[in-house]
Short mmCIF file of C-alpha atoms and ligand atoms in Angstrom, two decimals:
data_model
loop_
_atom_site.label_atom_id
_atom_site.label_comp_id
_atom_site.label_asym_id
_atom_site.label_seq_id
_atom_site.Cartn_x
_atom_site.Cartn_y
_atom_site.Cartn_z
CA MET V 209 -8.54 53.38 -35.95
CA ILE V 210 -9.33 51.41 -33.60
CA ASP V 211 -6.94 49.36 -33.21
CA PHE V 212 -5.72 46.42 -30.76
CA LEU V 213 -2.88 47.48 -28.72
CA PRO V 214 -0.01 45.97 -29.63
CA TRP V 215 0.34 43.41 -27.31
CA GLN V 216 -2.88 42.77 -27.31
CA GLN V 217 -2.50 41.46 -31.46
CA GLY V 218 -1.12 37.98 -30.14
CA PRO V 219 -4.23 36.64 -27.76
CA ALA V 220 -6.34 38.26 -29.61
CA ARG V 221 -5.96 37.05 -33.14
CA ARG V 222 -5.89 33.36 -31.07
CA TRP V 223 -9.35 34.80 -29.64
CA LEU V 224 -11.16 35.99 -32.65
CA ALA V 225 -9.91 33.17 -34.28
CA THR V 226 -12.59 31.26 -33.30
CA ARG V 227 -15.84 33.69 -33.80
CA GLU V 228 -17.58 30.96 -35.90
CA ARG V 229 -18.43 29.30 -32.52
CA PHE V 230 -18.08 32.10 -30.43
CA ALA V 231 -19.85 32.88 -26.88
CA HIS V 232 -22.49 34.97 -26.66
CA ALA V 233 -21.17 36.89 -23.47
CA TRP V 234 -17.44 37.39 -22.79
CA LEU V 235 -16.16 38.70 -19.80
CA ILE V 236 -12.64 40.52 -20.70
CA HIS V 237 -10.79 41.38 -17.38
CA GLY V 238 -7.56 42.22 -15.44
CA ARG V 239 -5.62 44.05 -13.38
CA PRO V 240 -6.48 48.48 -13.87
CA GLY V 241 -3.91 50.16 -16.59
CA CYS V 242 -3.43 46.62 -18.92
CA GLY V 243 -5.53 47.96 -21.62
CA GLN V 244 -8.86 45.94 -21.63
CA MET V 245 -12.38 48.25 -22.26
CA GLU V 246 -9.26 48.82 -25.01
CA PHE V 247 -9.12 44.98 -26.07
CA ALA V 248 -13.01 44.70 -26.10
CA LEU V 249 -13.57 48.34 -28.49
CA ALA V 250 -10.89 46.93 -31.15
CA GLY V 251 -12.49 43.26 -30.60
CA ALA V 252 -15.62 45.07 -31.74
CA ALA V 253 -14.96 46.66 -34.57
CA SER V 254 -13.26 43.36 -35.54
CA LEU V 255 -16.12 41.19 -35.17
CA LEU V 256 -17.85 43.56 -37.35
CA CYS V 257 -15.12 44.24 -40.15
CA GLU V 258 -16.09 43.02 -43.22
CA SER V 259 -12.91 42.87 -44.40
CA PRO V 260 -10.52 41.28 -41.22
CA ARG V 261 -7.48 41.34 -41.61
CA ASP V 262 -6.06 37.98 -40.29
CA GLY V 263 -8.75 38.65 -37.91
CA LEU V 264 -8.95 41.62 -36.81
CA ALA V 265 -10.16 45.20 -38.08
CA CYS V 266 -8.87 46.47 -41.25
CA GLY V 267 -9.53 49.98 -40.95
CA ALA V 268 -10.99 50.75 -44.12
CA CYS V 269 -14.20 49.40 -44.86
CA GLN V 270 -17.35 50.91 -44.25
CA ALA V 271 -18.01 48.93 -40.74
CA CYS V 272 -14.23 49.91 -39.93
CA ARG V 273 -15.11 53.81 -40.73
CA TRP V 274 -18.49 53.77 -38.82
CA VAL V 275 -16.93 51.86 -35.17
CA ALA V 276 -14.48 55.00 -35.81
CA ALA V 277 -16.87 57.59 -36.21
CA GLY V 278 -18.73 56.21 -33.65
CA ASN V 279 -21.58 55.26 -34.99
CA HIS V 280 -21.96 51.99 -36.40
CA PRO V 281 -25.51 50.78 -35.57
CA ASP V 282 -24.87 47.30 -34.79
CA LEU V 283 -22.11 48.70 -32.27
CA ARG V 284 -23.71 49.91 -28.84
CA ARG V 285 -21.16 51.52 -25.69
CA ILE V 286 -22.69 50.90 -22.50
CA ARG V 287 -21.11 52.53 -19.75
CA PRO V 288 -22.15 55.05 -17.30
CA ASP V 289 -22.82 59.02 -18.03
CA ALA V 290 -19.58 59.45 -16.24
CA GLN V 291 -17.60 57.50 -18.34
CA ALA V 292 -19.55 58.46 -21.85
CA VAL V 293 -18.39 62.72 -20.50
CA ARG V 294 -14.62 61.58 -19.71
CA GLU V 295 -14.54 60.66 -23.31
CA GLY V 296 -16.35 63.30 -25.02
CA ALA V 297 -19.15 61.79 -26.19
CA MET V 298 -21.43 63.50 -23.32
CA ASP V 299 -22.27 66.86 -22.61
CA VAL V 300 -22.84 67.49 -19.41
CA ALA V 301 -25.76 70.51 -18.78
CA GLU V 302 -24.88 73.33 -17.84
CA ASP V 303 -28.31 73.47 -15.70
CA ALA V 304 -27.39 69.54 -14.02
CA LYS V 305 -27.28 70.10 -10.52
CA LYS V 306 -26.35 66.16 -9.93
CA GLN V 307 -22.93 65.11 -11.52
CA PRO V 308 -23.44 63.00 -14.24
CA SER V 309 -24.26 58.58 -13.11
CA ARG V 310 -21.22 56.69 -12.18
CA GLU V 311 -23.65 53.40 -12.77
CA ILE V 312 -24.94 51.66 -15.90
CA ARG V 313 -28.70 52.16 -14.81
CA ILE V 314 -31.50 49.61 -15.54
CA GLU V 315 -32.97 52.12 -18.21
CA GLN V 316 -29.39 51.44 -20.07
CA ILE V 317 -30.01 48.16 -20.62
CA ARG V 318 -33.39 48.28 -21.32
CA SER V 319 -32.88 50.10 -24.01
CA LEU V 320 -30.84 47.15 -25.65
CA LEU V 321 -34.40 45.40 -26.43
CA PRO V 322 -35.50 47.33 -29.73
CA TRP V 323 -31.86 47.27 -31.16
CA PHE V 324 -32.23 43.04 -30.36
CA ASN V 325 -35.27 43.10 -32.74
CA THR V 326 -33.58 44.82 -35.93
CA ALA V 327 -31.87 43.55 -38.49
CA THR V 328 -28.71 43.51 -39.43
CA HIS V 329 -25.97 45.07 -41.48
CA ARG V 330 -25.18 42.56 -44.50
CA GLY V 331 -26.40 39.83 -41.83
CA GLY V 332 -23.51 40.48 -39.43
CA TRP V 333 -22.07 40.59 -35.70
CA ARG V 334 -24.38 42.91 -33.17
CA VAL V 335 -21.62 44.28 -30.49
CA ALA V 336 -23.04 45.77 -27.15
CA LEU V 337 -19.73 46.41 -25.08
CA LEU V 338 -20.64 46.87 -21.21
CA TYR V 339 -18.19 49.00 -19.21
CA PRO V 340 -16.35 49.17 -16.46
CA ALA V 341 -18.65 45.86 -15.90
CA GLU V 342 -18.54 46.29 -12.46
CA SER V 343 -20.66 50.32 -12.73
CA LEU V 344 -23.81 48.08 -13.34
CA ASN V 345 -25.38 48.35 -9.85
CA THR V 346 -27.61 45.87 -9.17
CA ILE V 347 -31.22 45.79 -10.54
CA ALA V 348 -29.12 46.62 -13.94
CA ALA V 349 -26.66 43.92 -13.88
CA ASN V 350 -30.57 41.02 -13.30
CA ALA V 351 -31.67 42.63 -16.18
CA LEU V 352 -28.74 41.95 -18.01
CA LEU V 353 -28.24 38.92 -16.65
CA LYS V 354 -32.04 38.01 -17.80
CA ILE V 355 -31.54 38.70 -21.33
CA LEU V 356 -28.72 37.01 -21.18
CA GLU V 357 -29.90 33.70 -20.22
CA GLU V 358 -31.91 33.70 -23.54
CA PRO V 359 -29.83 35.33 -25.74
CA PRO V 360 -30.36 37.60 -28.76
CA GLU V 361 -29.39 36.11 -32.23
CA HIS V 362 -26.23 36.98 -33.92
CA THR V 363 -24.56 39.33 -30.77
CA VAL V 364 -22.26 39.37 -28.91
CA PHE V 365 -21.47 41.09 -25.11
CA LEU V 366 -18.12 41.99 -24.76
CA LEU V 367 -18.41 43.59 -20.28
CA SER V 368 -15.15 44.42 -19.51
CA ALA V 369 -14.12 44.38 -16.14
CA GLN V 370 -10.96 44.93 -13.38
CA ALA V 371 -12.40 42.58 -10.69
CA PRO V 372 -14.62 40.18 -11.72
CA ASP V 373 -15.36 39.33 -7.72
CA ARG V 374 -17.21 42.36 -8.03
CA LEU V 375 -19.99 41.38 -10.14
CA LEU V 376 -22.83 39.04 -9.84
CA PRO V 377 -21.47 35.60 -9.71
CA THR V 378 -24.47 34.51 -11.91
CA LEU V 379 -24.04 36.98 -14.18
CA VAL V 380 -20.26 35.98 -14.62
CA SER V 381 -21.14 32.26 -13.96
CA ARG V 382 -22.80 33.34 -18.05
CA CYS V 383 -19.71 35.28 -20.03
CA ARG V 384 -16.92 33.23 -20.77
CA ARG V 385 -14.13 35.06 -19.08
CA LEU V 386 -11.29 36.27 -21.14
CA PRO V 387 -8.14 37.01 -18.31
CA LEU V 388 -5.52 39.58 -19.91
CA THR V 389 -2.19 39.56 -17.96
CA VAL V 390 0.02 42.75 -17.71
CA PRO V 391 2.42 42.75 -20.66
CA PRO V 392 5.88 42.26 -20.39
CA ALA V 393 8.26 44.81 -19.78
CA PRO V 394 9.97 46.00 -22.93
CA GLU V 395 6.80 45.67 -25.17
CA SER V 396 5.32 48.34 -22.88
CA LEU V 397 8.67 50.38 -22.62
CA ALA V 398 8.47 50.72 -26.67
CA TRP V 399 4.53 51.72 -26.38
CA LEU V 400 4.74 54.02 -23.37
CA ASP V 401 7.97 55.69 -25.56
CA ALA V 402 5.83 55.74 -28.36
CA GLN V 403 3.54 57.74 -26.72
CA GLY V 404 6.33 60.17 -25.07
CA VAL V 405 5.72 59.23 -21.76
CA LYS V 406 9.42 60.66 -19.94
CA ASP V 407 10.71 58.72 -17.10
CA ALA V 408 8.90 55.54 -18.31
CA ALA V 409 11.00 52.55 -16.81
CA ASP V 410 10.07 54.59 -13.60
CA ARG V 411 6.83 54.92 -13.98
CA LEU V 412 5.36 51.36 -15.70
CA ALA V 413 7.65 50.50 -12.58
CA ALA V 414 5.39 52.37 -9.90
CA ALA V 415 2.28 50.90 -11.99
CA GLY V 416 3.06 48.11 -10.85
CA GLY V 417 3.78 46.89 -14.45
CA ALA V 418 0.41 48.32 -15.98
CA PRO V 419 1.44 51.04 -19.18
CA LEU V 420 -2.21 52.60 -19.74
CA LEU V 421 -1.77 53.33 -16.26
CA ALA V 422 1.36 54.77 -16.40
CA LEU V 423 0.26 57.04 -19.55
CA GLU V 424 -2.73 58.12 -17.34
CA GLN V 425 -0.05 59.40 -14.79
CA ALA V 426 2.12 60.87 -16.45
CA ARG V 427 -0.38 62.42 -19.10
CA GLU V 428 -2.44 64.11 -15.53
CA GLY V 429 1.64 65.08 -14.55
CA ARG V 430 1.09 63.24 -11.49
CA PRO V 431 5.51 63.21 -9.82
CA VAL V 432 7.06 59.74 -10.81
CA MET V 433 7.33 59.85 -6.64
CA PRO V 434 4.75 61.60 -4.71
CA ASP V 435 5.77 64.12 -2.33
CA TRP V 436 4.91 61.94 0.46
CA LEU V 437 6.67 59.37 -1.16
CA GLU V 438 9.54 61.43 -1.48
CA LEU V 439 9.11 62.50 2.20
CA PHE V 440 8.74 59.28 3.88
CA LEU V 441 12.36 57.53 2.01
CA ASP V 442 13.68 60.97 3.82
CA GLN V 443 12.87 60.97 7.20
CA ALA V 444 13.29 57.63 7.43
CA GLY V 445 16.67 57.81 8.73
CA GLY V 446 15.13 59.92 11.55
CA GLY V 447 15.05 63.45 11.70
CA GLY V 448 11.37 65.10 11.52
CA ASP V 449 8.43 64.34 13.86
CA GLY V 450 5.91 63.19 10.95
CA ALA V 451 4.29 66.37 11.24
CA ALA V 452 5.36 67.09 7.80
CA LEU V 453 4.52 63.51 6.74
CA ALA V 454 1.17 64.25 8.03
CA ASP V 455 0.30 66.97 6.36
CA ALA V 456 1.82 65.37 2.49
CA LEU V 457 -1.24 62.38 3.49
CA GLN V 458 -3.34 64.47 4.78
CA ALA V 459 -3.83 66.34 1.00
CA ALA V 460 -3.24 63.08 -0.85
CA GLU V 461 -6.60 60.49 -1.78
CA PRO V 462 -6.04 58.11 1.33
CA ALA V 463 -6.70 55.18 -0.61
CA ASP V 464 -3.64 55.75 -2.93
CA TRP V 465 -1.32 56.41 -0.16
CA VAL V 466 -2.31 53.20 1.35
CA ASP V 467 -1.80 51.84 -2.02
CA GLY V 468 1.82 53.29 -2.33
CA PHE V 469 3.05 52.56 0.95
CA GLN V 470 1.77 48.78 0.75
CA ARG V 471 4.34 48.86 -2.53
CA LEU V 472 7.00 50.60 -0.82
CA TRP V 473 6.57 47.85 1.70
CA LEU V 474 6.75 45.20 -0.35
CA ASP V 475 9.92 47.12 -2.05
CA LEU V 476 11.48 47.51 1.54
CA SER V 477 11.02 43.91 2.56
CA LEU V 478 12.52 42.58 -0.98
CA GLY V 479 15.65 44.54 0.49
CA THR V 480 15.72 42.64 3.03
CA HIS V 481 16.27 39.76 1.29
CA GLY V 482 18.60 42.01 -0.66
CA LEU V 483 16.97 41.80 -3.74
CA PRO V 484 16.09 44.97 -5.94
CA PRO V 485 12.90 47.16 -5.44
CA ARG V 486 9.90 46.48 -7.70
CA TYR V 487 8.05 49.29 -8.02
CA HIS V 488 10.67 51.65 -7.15
CA PRO V 489 13.55 51.15 -8.95
CA GLY V 490 15.14 54.51 -8.77
CA GLN V 491 15.44 54.42 -5.15
CA ALA V 492 17.15 51.78 -5.06
CA THR V 493 20.02 52.83 -2.87
CA ARG V 494 17.63 54.90 -0.55
CA ILE V 495 15.43 51.23 -0.54
CA ALA V 496 18.60 49.06 0.07
CA ALA V 497 19.67 51.60 2.96
CA ILE V 498 16.67 51.76 5.10
CA ALA V 499 16.23 47.99 4.59
CA LYS V 500 19.35 46.87 5.81
CA ARG V 501 19.01 47.61 9.57
CA LEU V 502 15.15 47.47 9.58
CA ASP V 503 13.60 45.32 11.83
CA PRO V 504 11.21 42.72 10.49
CA ALA V 505 8.39 42.02 13.05
CA ALA V 506 8.45 45.86 13.14
CA LEU V 507 7.75 45.62 9.43
CA ALA V 508 4.80 42.72 9.33
CA ARG V 509 3.08 45.21 11.92
CA ALA V 510 3.06 48.03 9.58
CA ALA V 511 2.30 45.80 6.95
CA ASP V 512 -0.93 43.88 8.68
CA TRP V 513 -1.87 47.85 9.88
CA LEU V 514 -1.82 48.93 6.03
CA ARG V 515 -3.56 46.14 4.83
CA GLU V 516 -5.98 46.97 7.71
CA GLN V 517 -6.41 51.03 6.39
CA ARG V 518 -6.51 49.25 2.85
CA ARG V 519 -10.58 47.95 3.96
CA LEU V 520 -10.95 51.25 5.51
CA ALA V 521 -9.57 54.32 3.46
CA ARG V 522 -12.17 54.40 1.18
CA HIS V 523 -14.49 55.58 4.63
CA ALA V 524 -11.72 57.79 6.21
CA LEU V 525 -14.33 58.87 8.68
CA ASN V 526 -11.45 61.45 9.99
CA PRO V 527 -8.44 61.66 7.18
CA LYS V 528 -6.50 63.88 9.39
CA LEU V 529 -6.06 61.49 12.30
CA LEU V 530 -5.23 59.00 9.95
CA ALA V 531 -2.62 60.70 8.33
CA ASP V 532 -1.52 61.97 11.30
CA HIS V 533 -1.49 57.92 13.07
CA ALA V 534 -0.15 56.92 9.26
CA ALA V 535 2.57 59.23 9.06
CA ARG V 536 3.94 58.59 13.70
CA THR V 537 3.13 54.38 12.85
CA LEU V 538 5.11 53.95 9.33
CA LEU V 539 8.13 56.30 10.81
CA GLN V 540 8.70 54.62 13.41
CA SER V 541 8.76 51.28 12.18
CA VAL V 542 11.44 51.95 9.53
CA ARG V 543 13.73 54.02 11.84
CA PRO V 544 16.52 52.72 13.56
CA ARG V 545 15.56 52.10 17.77
ZN1 LIG C 126 -12.65 46.93 -41.61
#
């Protein structure tokens, strides 16, 4: 059955308790990997359930069975084709030359219009689930905005997003916001353990406390410590001209390693204050050793450089040049003089 994640049940009950005077559009948002899409889907199931238990979907009624099977007539999922393929809900046509779309297109919004005019099952809700809302292109976002300006009856729109600031502001202003926070670590750890994730504590920390991100990284078989991070910590004390690190960086996504170094930088900066690392608890000893002899000014300069790269990383013109430069700059900034 489709259920809320364990840490979402409390917030979900409070949210659904207001269903009698429910807003017609909700923006469910939070950091990546905190389960906003799962929350929206379980919310849809609960709104459609015919005999909710304590406000949440029962999992047993006809409506719940339809939602679980993906064929409830009063539920529509609007997401990019690429997302539908990832969910296994859509096949990639074998002769398709182009990649499945990463955008929510206007046709998908338009295809909702006739649906608004059909009667709902037993006069209940109709729920449109849109995710991730960031993938609405401008034309589609404007079409949705038009619909929300004169919302159809008995219809609830649930939009899930990671970065509301990347959405059309007028669209955001038409939605009630429902922020989801990073769950408390013990709940996330219990859940990750139940999913069979090894090194759950280190993974959760590396994912910034976002349990679904930690699970995804574990399932993808990503090492808790990427090889470039391992190399960096090894070579931070001296030795090596950075060539090996540059090679490792070049093999990774710039956006990933820039992000990774920013986290390490935060840990190093905590270390200079004698505080334990937040993202790499398993590396506390090595990080403390580096932090002890750090020049705070050099650390700050490198942090600025990383911030700048974060802006540019997605459009790196010359990944090799960037990797070489990063390896030299970052190693120099932490090495003893
Ligand atoms: Zn039910």
